[in-house]
């Protein structure tokens, strides 16, 4: 039996999206690709409220995280961490031999913009890295505040990991001064994994042009060169996923509506939050609860593994806690194309199992 995915990625992929990928192949240097990528680029600009250059990368999101480290850091960067994925980004920068400082918060906490500003005031940093939505802890950081604060630091680039928020939560890239915002498509876009996208500002492109240690595959200017020539990828792209993304963006923009999609995520989060208050507790600071994933403190010491075994018989799967949070927490994702009714159904099943 298929288990419906209530895990924070990959998320459930609708049948019509899967069918959209069933087409006779064309070549990545053919006009079909230029038309396809041109359309996807425009639609992503709309979704992200931006005029910035769109990178469409055949990689998972981590590839574009590494791209940020390599294309943006000139002398020294600040990584702000509050969970597993923000910590991983700091490790990536270090692995790229970059000089970084880490502003570290306990897992579960959110990061106020004013704390980041205190560090930027030192004038030591040319790039700051922020994880919008910490999938490991269910925290969403206040990106609007952080982005608006960045206007006081015009020489500093803001790079944002929006892997588990983009397409589920509003991100006003240009208004919020975001230089790079990146995501993979297997989360709130509700597509199969293997593709990542980013919007890259002119300021970030200029910084990238000044750097000479960027490697080859993830050089932003390699993407730009082939885009300017013919709106094509620098290497053979996963065209099936790009076709699916184009199809899904039509659904998001024209059928559901971008703002309705964000509202649906809020509604689903509200349902899970009410249930959590009644039955358990939050792992995350309640001021920063994520609209796409809730991390629940296992205050009743249930067996999360056992719960998932029972859920599997009923056709669903949730996530255990991340890393050392295993069994101490569990996570319910409410992202992608899952509906409020499906969330209610899931919670009803969990109630029945743990009663
Ligand atoms: N950042 C965050 C916030 C994530 O949730 C994930 C995936 N769970 C990643 C980065 C890594 O993304 P990918 O697996 O697509 O490389």
Short mmCIF file of C-alpha atoms and ligand atoms in Angstrom, two decimals:
data_model
loop_
_atom_site.label_atom_id
_atom_site.label_comp_id
_atom_site.label_asym_id
_atom_site.label_seq_id
_atom_site.Cartn_x
_atom_site.Cartn_y
_atom_site.Cartn_z
CA UNK A 1 0.00 0.00 0.00
CA UNK A 2 1.21 3.48 -0.78
CA UNK A 3 1.86 5.52 2.36
CA UNK A 4 0.75 9.12 1.96
CA UNK A 5 3.72 11.35 2.76
CA UNK A 6 3.33 13.66 5.73
CA UNK A 7 7.13 13.92 5.96
CA UNK A 8 8.99 17.17 5.25
CA UNK A 9 10.18 16.08 1.85
CA UNK A 10 9.84 14.45 -0.50
CA UNK A 11 6.18 15.34 -0.28
CA UNK A 12 3.22 13.65 -1.92
CA UNK A 13 3.24 14.12 -5.72
CA UNK A 14 -0.17 14.28 -7.42
CA UNK A 15 -0.94 11.81 -10.19
CA UNK A 16 -1.47 14.53 -12.81
CA UNK A 17 1.99 15.94 -12.00
CA UNK A 18 3.51 12.48 -12.43
CA UNK A 19 1.69 12.13 -15.73
CA UNK A 20 2.99 15.51 -16.90
CA UNK A 21 6.45 13.93 -16.93
CA UNK A 22 5.41 11.26 -19.39
CA UNK A 23 6.34 12.87 -22.72
CA UNK A 24 8.63 12.07 -25.66
CA UNK A 25 12.10 13.43 -24.86
CA UNK A 26 13.65 16.44 -26.59
CA UNK A 27 17.21 17.73 -26.47
CA UNK A 28 18.55 20.30 -24.03
CA UNK A 29 19.93 22.36 -26.94
CA UNK A 30 16.64 22.34 -28.85
CA UNK A 31 14.16 25.23 -29.06
CA UNK A 32 11.69 23.24 -26.93
CA UNK A 33 14.06 23.66 -23.98
CA UNK A 34 14.43 27.42 -24.54
CA UNK A 35 10.67 27.84 -24.57
CA UNK A 36 10.22 25.64 -21.50
CA UNK A 37 12.92 27.30 -19.40
CA UNK A 38 11.83 30.78 -20.45
CA UNK A 39 8.33 30.02 -19.18
CA UNK A 40 9.57 28.46 -15.93
CA UNK A 41 11.86 31.45 -15.29
CA UNK A 42 9.01 33.94 -15.66
CA UNK A 43 6.67 31.94 -13.45
CA UNK A 44 9.29 31.55 -10.71
CA UNK A 45 9.91 35.31 -10.80
CA UNK A 46 6.21 35.77 -10.18
CA UNK A 47 6.13 33.27 -7.31
CA UNK A 48 9.14 34.92 -5.68
CA UNK A 49 8.11 38.54 -6.36
CA UNK A 50 11.39 39.24 -8.11
CA UNK A 51 13.06 40.44 -11.28
CA UNK A 52 16.25 38.61 -10.35
CA UNK A 53 17.98 36.02 -12.49
CA UNK A 54 16.58 32.51 -12.03
CA UNK A 55 18.98 29.58 -11.76
CA UNK A 56 17.48 26.19 -12.58
CA UNK A 57 19.91 23.56 -11.36
CA UNK A 58 19.94 19.81 -11.88
CA UNK A 59 20.94 19.04 -8.31
CA UNK A 60 19.29 18.89 -4.95
CA UNK A 61 19.09 22.04 -2.84
CA UNK A 62 22.45 21.33 -1.20
CA UNK A 63 24.12 21.99 -4.55
CA UNK A 64 22.83 25.54 -4.58
CA UNK A 65 23.77 25.99 -0.91
CA UNK A 66 27.32 25.17 -1.95
CA UNK A 67 26.92 27.52 -4.93
CA UNK A 68 26.13 30.36 -2.50
CA UNK A 69 29.21 29.65 -0.41
CA UNK A 70 31.40 29.62 -3.51
CA UNK A 71 29.83 32.49 -5.50
CA UNK A 72 29.11 34.93 -2.68
CA UNK A 73 31.73 34.85 0.10
CA UNK A 74 34.61 37.16 -0.67
CA UNK A 75 36.54 37.52 2.58
CA UNK A 76 34.36 36.51 5.50
CA UNK A 77 30.79 35.36 6.07
CA UNK A 78 28.37 35.04 8.96
CA UNK A 79 26.35 31.85 9.31
CA UNK A 80 23.36 32.00 11.62
CA UNK A 81 22.44 28.56 12.95
CA UNK A 82 19.50 27.16 14.93
CA UNK A 83 19.17 23.58 13.73
CA UNK A 84 20.60 20.87 11.55
CA UNK A 85 20.30 22.48 8.11
CA UNK A 86 21.69 25.87 9.07
CA UNK A 87 24.58 24.06 10.76
CA UNK A 88 25.11 22.04 7.61
CA UNK A 89 25.40 25.24 5.54
CA UNK A 90 28.19 26.45 7.81
CA UNK A 91 29.95 23.10 7.29
CA UNK A 92 29.57 23.51 3.53
CA UNK A 93 31.23 26.95 3.60
CA UNK A 94 34.05 25.53 5.70
CA UNK A 95 34.43 22.62 3.28
CA UNK A 96 34.84 25.23 0.52
CA UNK A 97 37.72 26.74 2.55
CA UNK A 98 35.78 29.89 3.34
CA UNK A 99 36.42 32.03 6.40
CA UNK A 100 33.24 32.13 8.48
CA UNK A 101 31.90 33.01 11.90
CA UNK A 102 28.87 31.24 13.34
CA UNK A 103 26.15 32.93 15.35
CA UNK A 104 24.79 29.83 17.03
CA UNK A 105 21.40 29.37 18.67
CA UNK A 106 20.00 26.41 20.51
CA UNK A 107 17.87 24.11 18.34
CA UNK A 108 14.25 25.23 18.43
CA UNK A 109 14.98 28.91 18.77
CA UNK A 110 14.27 31.50 16.08
CA UNK A 111 16.66 34.30 15.23
CA UNK A 112 15.57 37.94 15.54
CA UNK A 113 16.89 40.31 12.86
CA UNK A 114 18.31 42.59 15.56
CA UNK A 115 20.73 39.86 16.69
CA UNK A 116 22.02 39.49 13.13
CA UNK A 117 22.33 43.26 12.83
CA UNK A 118 24.51 43.39 15.97
CA UNK A 119 27.00 41.13 14.20
CA UNK A 120 26.82 42.99 10.87
CA UNK A 121 27.57 46.27 12.64
CA UNK A 122 31.11 45.02 13.23
CA UNK A 123 31.68 45.43 9.49
CA UNK A 124 33.51 42.09 9.39
CA UNK A 125 31.19 40.27 7.01
CA UNK A 126 30.48 40.44 3.28
CA UNK A 127 27.81 37.69 3.25
CA UNK A 128 25.22 36.42 5.70
CA UNK A 129 23.54 33.00 5.51
CA UNK A 130 20.07 32.45 6.91
CA UNK A 131 17.88 29.36 6.88
CA UNK A 132 14.30 30.52 6.42
CA UNK A 133 12.63 27.38 7.63
CA UNK A 134 14.54 24.97 9.88
CA UNK A 135 13.03 21.66 8.84
CA UNK A 136 14.73 19.88 11.75
CA UNK A 137 13.05 22.00 14.46
CA UNK A 138 9.89 23.44 12.89
CA UNK A 139 11.15 27.01 13.22
CA UNK A 140 10.53 29.70 10.64
CA UNK A 141 12.89 32.62 10.99
CA UNK A 142 11.61 36.19 10.48
CA UNK A 143 12.90 36.70 6.95
CA UNK A 144 10.98 39.90 6.25
CA UNK A 145 12.56 41.63 9.28
CA UNK A 146 16.01 40.31 8.41
CA UNK A 147 15.67 41.34 4.78
CA UNK A 148 14.44 44.83 5.62
CA UNK A 149 17.32 45.25 8.07
CA UNK A 150 19.76 44.38 5.24
CA UNK A 151 19.06 47.68 3.49
CA UNK A 152 21.39 49.23 6.10
CA UNK A 153 24.18 46.96 4.82
CA UNK A 154 24.25 47.40 1.04
CA UNK A 155 27.66 45.76 0.65
CA UNK A 156 26.62 42.57 2.44
CA UNK A 157 24.89 39.77 0.52
CA UNK A 158 21.95 37.94 2.09
CA UNK A 159 21.71 34.25 1.11
CA UNK A 160 18.60 32.36 2.14
CA UNK A 161 17.90 28.64 2.27
CA UNK A 162 14.16 28.43 1.60
CA UNK A 163 14.22 24.71 0.82
CA UNK A 164 11.23 23.87 3.00
CA UNK A 165 9.31 27.16 2.71
CA UNK A 166 9.41 28.29 -0.92
CA UNK A 167 6.06 27.78 -2.69
CA UNK A 168 4.36 27.36 0.69
CA UNK A 169 5.16 30.70 2.29
CA UNK A 170 5.36 34.24 0.93
CA UNK A 171 8.89 35.33 0.05
CA UNK A 172 9.14 38.89 -1.33
CA UNK A 173 12.63 38.56 -2.70
CA UNK A 174 13.12 42.09 -4.05
CA UNK A 175 11.29 43.99 -1.29
CA UNK A 176 13.22 42.03 1.34
CA UNK A 177 16.66 42.61 -0.26
CA UNK A 178 17.40 38.91 -0.68
CA UNK A 179 20.43 38.30 -2.89
CA UNK A 180 20.06 34.56 -3.25
CA UNK A 181 17.02 32.53 -2.27
CA UNK A 182 17.18 28.83 -3.05
CA UNK A 183 15.02 25.74 -2.76
CA UNK A 184 14.66 22.16 -3.90
CA UNK A 185 11.42 21.12 -5.56
CA UNK A 186 10.62 18.01 -3.47
CA UNK A 187 9.16 20.05 -0.60
CA UNK A 188 6.43 22.70 -0.92
CA UNK A 189 6.52 22.55 -4.74
CA UNK A 190 5.36 18.92 -4.38
CA UNK A 191 7.50 17.54 -7.20
CA UNK A 192 9.82 14.53 -7.24
CA UNK A 193 13.41 15.27 -6.08
CA UNK A 194 16.35 16.17 -8.31
CA UNK A 195 15.92 19.83 -9.19
CA UNK A 196 16.81 23.01 -7.34
CA UNK A 197 16.12 26.63 -8.13
CA UNK A 198 17.36 30.02 -6.98
CA UNK A 199 16.78 33.70 -7.64
CA UNK A 200 20.10 35.57 -7.79
CA UNK A 201 20.41 39.37 -7.55
CA UNK A 202 22.61 41.55 -9.77
CA UNK A 203 24.65 42.31 -6.66
CA UNK A 204 25.33 38.61 -6.11
CA UNK A 205 26.16 38.13 -9.80
CA UNK A 206 28.66 40.99 -9.54
CA UNK A 207 30.25 39.44 -6.45
CA UNK A 208 30.44 36.09 -8.22
CA UNK A 209 32.21 37.72 -11.18
CA UNK A 210 34.91 39.00 -8.81
CA UNK A 211 35.69 35.53 -7.45
CA UNK A 212 37.87 32.97 -9.17
CA UNK A 213 37.56 29.89 -6.95
CA UNK A 214 34.03 28.81 -7.78
CA UNK A 215 34.59 25.43 -9.34
CA UNK A 216 32.67 24.65 -12.53
CA UNK A 217 29.25 23.08 -12.02
CA UNK A 218 27.77 25.71 -9.71
CA UNK A 219 29.25 28.91 -11.11
CA UNK A 220 26.31 31.35 -11.33
CA UNK A 221 27.90 32.84 -14.45
CA UNK A 222 27.88 29.48 -16.21
CA UNK A 223 24.09 29.44 -15.73
CA UNK A 224 23.87 33.07 -16.91
CA UNK A 225 25.98 32.48 -20.00
CA UNK A 226 23.73 29.72 -21.30
CA UNK A 227 20.60 31.58 -20.25
CA UNK A 228 21.63 34.70 -22.17
CA UNK A 229 22.50 32.62 -25.21
CA UNK A 230 19.32 30.57 -25.47
CA UNK A 231 17.58 30.15 -22.07
CA UNK A 232 19.14 26.72 -21.71
CA UNK A 233 20.99 24.95 -18.88
CA UNK A 234 24.82 24.84 -18.89
CA UNK A 235 24.78 21.02 -18.87
CA UNK A 236 22.12 18.41 -19.64
CA UNK A 237 19.27 19.25 -17.29
CA UNK A 238 16.61 16.96 -15.84
CA UNK A 239 14.08 18.06 -18.43
CA UNK A 240 11.34 15.80 -17.07
CA UNK A 241 11.38 17.65 -13.75
CA UNK A 242 11.55 21.04 -15.44
CA UNK A 243 8.45 20.10 -17.47
CA UNK A 244 6.75 19.02 -14.22
CA UNK A 245 7.78 22.30 -12.56
CA UNK A 246 6.31 24.28 -15.45
CA UNK A 247 3.07 22.32 -15.14
CA UNK A 248 2.96 22.71 -11.36
CA UNK A 249 3.69 26.46 -11.52
CA UNK A 250 0.67 26.86 -13.82
CA UNK A 251 -1.44 25.06 -11.26
CA UNK A 252 -0.02 27.18 -8.42
CA UNK A 253 -0.34 30.52 -10.18
CA UNK A 254 -3.47 30.08 -12.30
CA UNK A 255 -5.52 27.39 -10.61
CA UNK A 256 -4.95 27.59 -6.84
CA UNK A 257 -3.54 31.13 -6.76
CA UNK A 258 -0.23 31.98 -5.08
CA UNK A 259 -1.81 33.70 -2.10
CA UNK A 260 -4.41 30.96 -1.65
CA UNK A 261 -1.59 28.44 -1.56
CA UNK A 262 0.10 30.36 1.25
CA UNK A 263 -3.24 30.61 3.09
CA UNK A 264 -3.79 26.86 2.76
CA UNK A 265 -0.41 26.25 4.37
CA UNK A 266 -1.35 28.60 7.24
CA UNK A 267 -4.63 26.78 7.67
CA UNK A 268 -3.00 23.33 7.77
CA UNK A 269 -0.36 24.60 10.22
CA UNK A 270 -3.13 26.00 12.43
CA UNK A 271 -4.88 22.62 12.54
CA UNK A 272 -1.67 20.80 13.53
CA UNK A 273 -0.79 23.51 16.06
CA UNK A 274 -4.21 23.28 17.78
CA UNK A 275 -3.85 19.51 17.94
CA UNK A 276 -0.31 19.83 19.33
CA UNK A 277 -1.46 22.21 22.08
CA UNK A 278 -4.15 19.75 23.06
CA UNK A 279 -2.06 16.59 22.99
CA UNK A 280 1.65 17.37 23.29
CA UNK A 281 3.85 20.46 23.20
CA UNK A 282 5.94 22.31 20.62
CA UNK A 283 9.65 21.74 20.28
CA UNK A 284 10.06 25.17 18.66
CA UNK A 285 9.70 28.55 20.29
CA UNK A 286 6.01 29.35 19.76
CA UNK A 287 6.85 32.78 18.33
CA UNK A 288 8.50 31.15 15.33
CA UNK A 289 6.24 28.23 14.41
CA UNK A 290 6.63 27.11 10.81
CA UNK A 291 3.67 27.10 8.40
CA UNK A 292 5.06 24.04 6.58
CA UNK A 293 6.25 21.62 9.29
CA UNK A 294 5.53 21.18 12.98
CA UNK A 295 8.05 19.58 15.31
CA UNK A 296 6.20 18.07 18.26
CA UNK A 297 7.81 17.41 21.63
CA UNK A 298 7.03 13.84 22.60
CA UNK A 299 5.79 14.74 26.11
CA UNK A 300 3.81 11.48 26.39
CA UNK A 301 6.83 9.34 25.55
CA UNK A 302 4.97 7.42 22.86
CA UNK A 303 6.99 5.20 20.54
CA UNK A 304 7.26 7.27 17.36
CA UNK A 305 8.57 4.24 15.48
CA UNK A 306 5.55 2.26 16.72
CA UNK A 307 3.19 5.07 15.74
CA UNK A 308 4.60 5.07 12.23
CA UNK A 309 4.24 1.28 12.00
CA UNK A 310 0.55 1.63 12.83
CA UNK A 311 0.12 4.60 10.49
CA UNK A 312 1.72 2.58 7.68
CA UNK A 313 -1.12 0.04 7.97
CA UNK A 314 -3.54 2.91 7.46
CA UNK A 315 -1.62 4.39 4.52
CA UNK A 316 0.35 7.30 6.00
CA UNK A 317 3.83 8.16 7.23
CA UNK A 318 5.12 11.00 9.41
CA UNK A 319 8.71 11.85 10.37
CA UNK A 320 10.57 10.91 13.47
CA UNK A 321 12.67 13.65 15.12
CA UNK A 322 15.80 14.72 13.28
CA UNK A 323 19.15 13.28 14.41
CA UNK A 324 19.48 13.41 18.18
CA UNK A 325 15.82 14.49 18.43
CA UNK A 326 14.68 11.03 17.29
CA UNK A 327 11.88 9.68 19.53
CA UNK A 328 12.14 12.86 21.65
CA UNK A 329 10.20 14.68 18.93
CA UNK A 330 8.29 13.84 15.78
CA UNK A 331 7.41 15.98 12.80
CA UNK A 332 4.25 16.38 10.78
CA UNK A 333 4.73 18.13 7.46
CA UNK A 334 1.86 20.22 6.11
CA UNK A 335 3.45 21.29 2.90
CA UNK A 336 2.99 20.91 -0.82
CA UNK A 337 -0.33 19.71 -2.20
CA UNK A 338 -1.62 18.06 0.99
CA UNK A 339 -5.04 19.44 1.95
CA UNK A 340 -6.53 20.49 5.30
CA UNK A 341 -8.91 17.50 5.09
CA UNK A 342 -5.99 15.11 4.66
CA UNK A 343 -4.29 16.69 7.69
CA UNK A 344 -7.48 16.24 9.73
CA UNK A 345 -7.69 12.64 8.60
CA UNK A 346 -4.06 12.01 9.65
CA UNK A 347 -4.57 13.56 13.09
CA UNK A 348 -7.72 11.48 13.57
CA UNK A 349 -5.74 8.33 12.81
CA UNK A 350 -2.98 9.36 15.24
CA UNK A 351 -5.58 10.07 17.95
CA UNK A 352 -7.04 6.64 17.39
CA UNK A 353 -3.63 4.95 17.59
CA UNK A 354 -2.35 6.70 20.71
CA UNK A 355 -5.66 6.73 22.62
N1 LIG B 1 17.87 22.92 3.85
C1 LIG B 1 16.74 22.56 4.45
C2 LIG B 1 16.07 23.56 5.33
C3 LIG B 1 16.20 21.30 4.23
O1 LIG B 1 15.06 20.95 4.82
C4 LIG B 1 16.87 20.39 3.37
C5 LIG B 1 16.33 19.01 3.09
N2 LIG B 1 15.64 18.41 4.08
C6 LIG B 1 18.05 20.82 2.77
C7 LIG B 1 18.51 22.07 3.02
C8 LIG B 1 18.80 19.92 1.83
O2 LIG B 1 18.08 19.85 0.64
P1 LIG B 1 18.37 18.73 -0.46
O3 LIG B 1 18.13 17.42 0.21
O4 LIG B 1 17.41 19.05 -1.56
O5 LIG B 1 19.80 18.89 -0.86
#
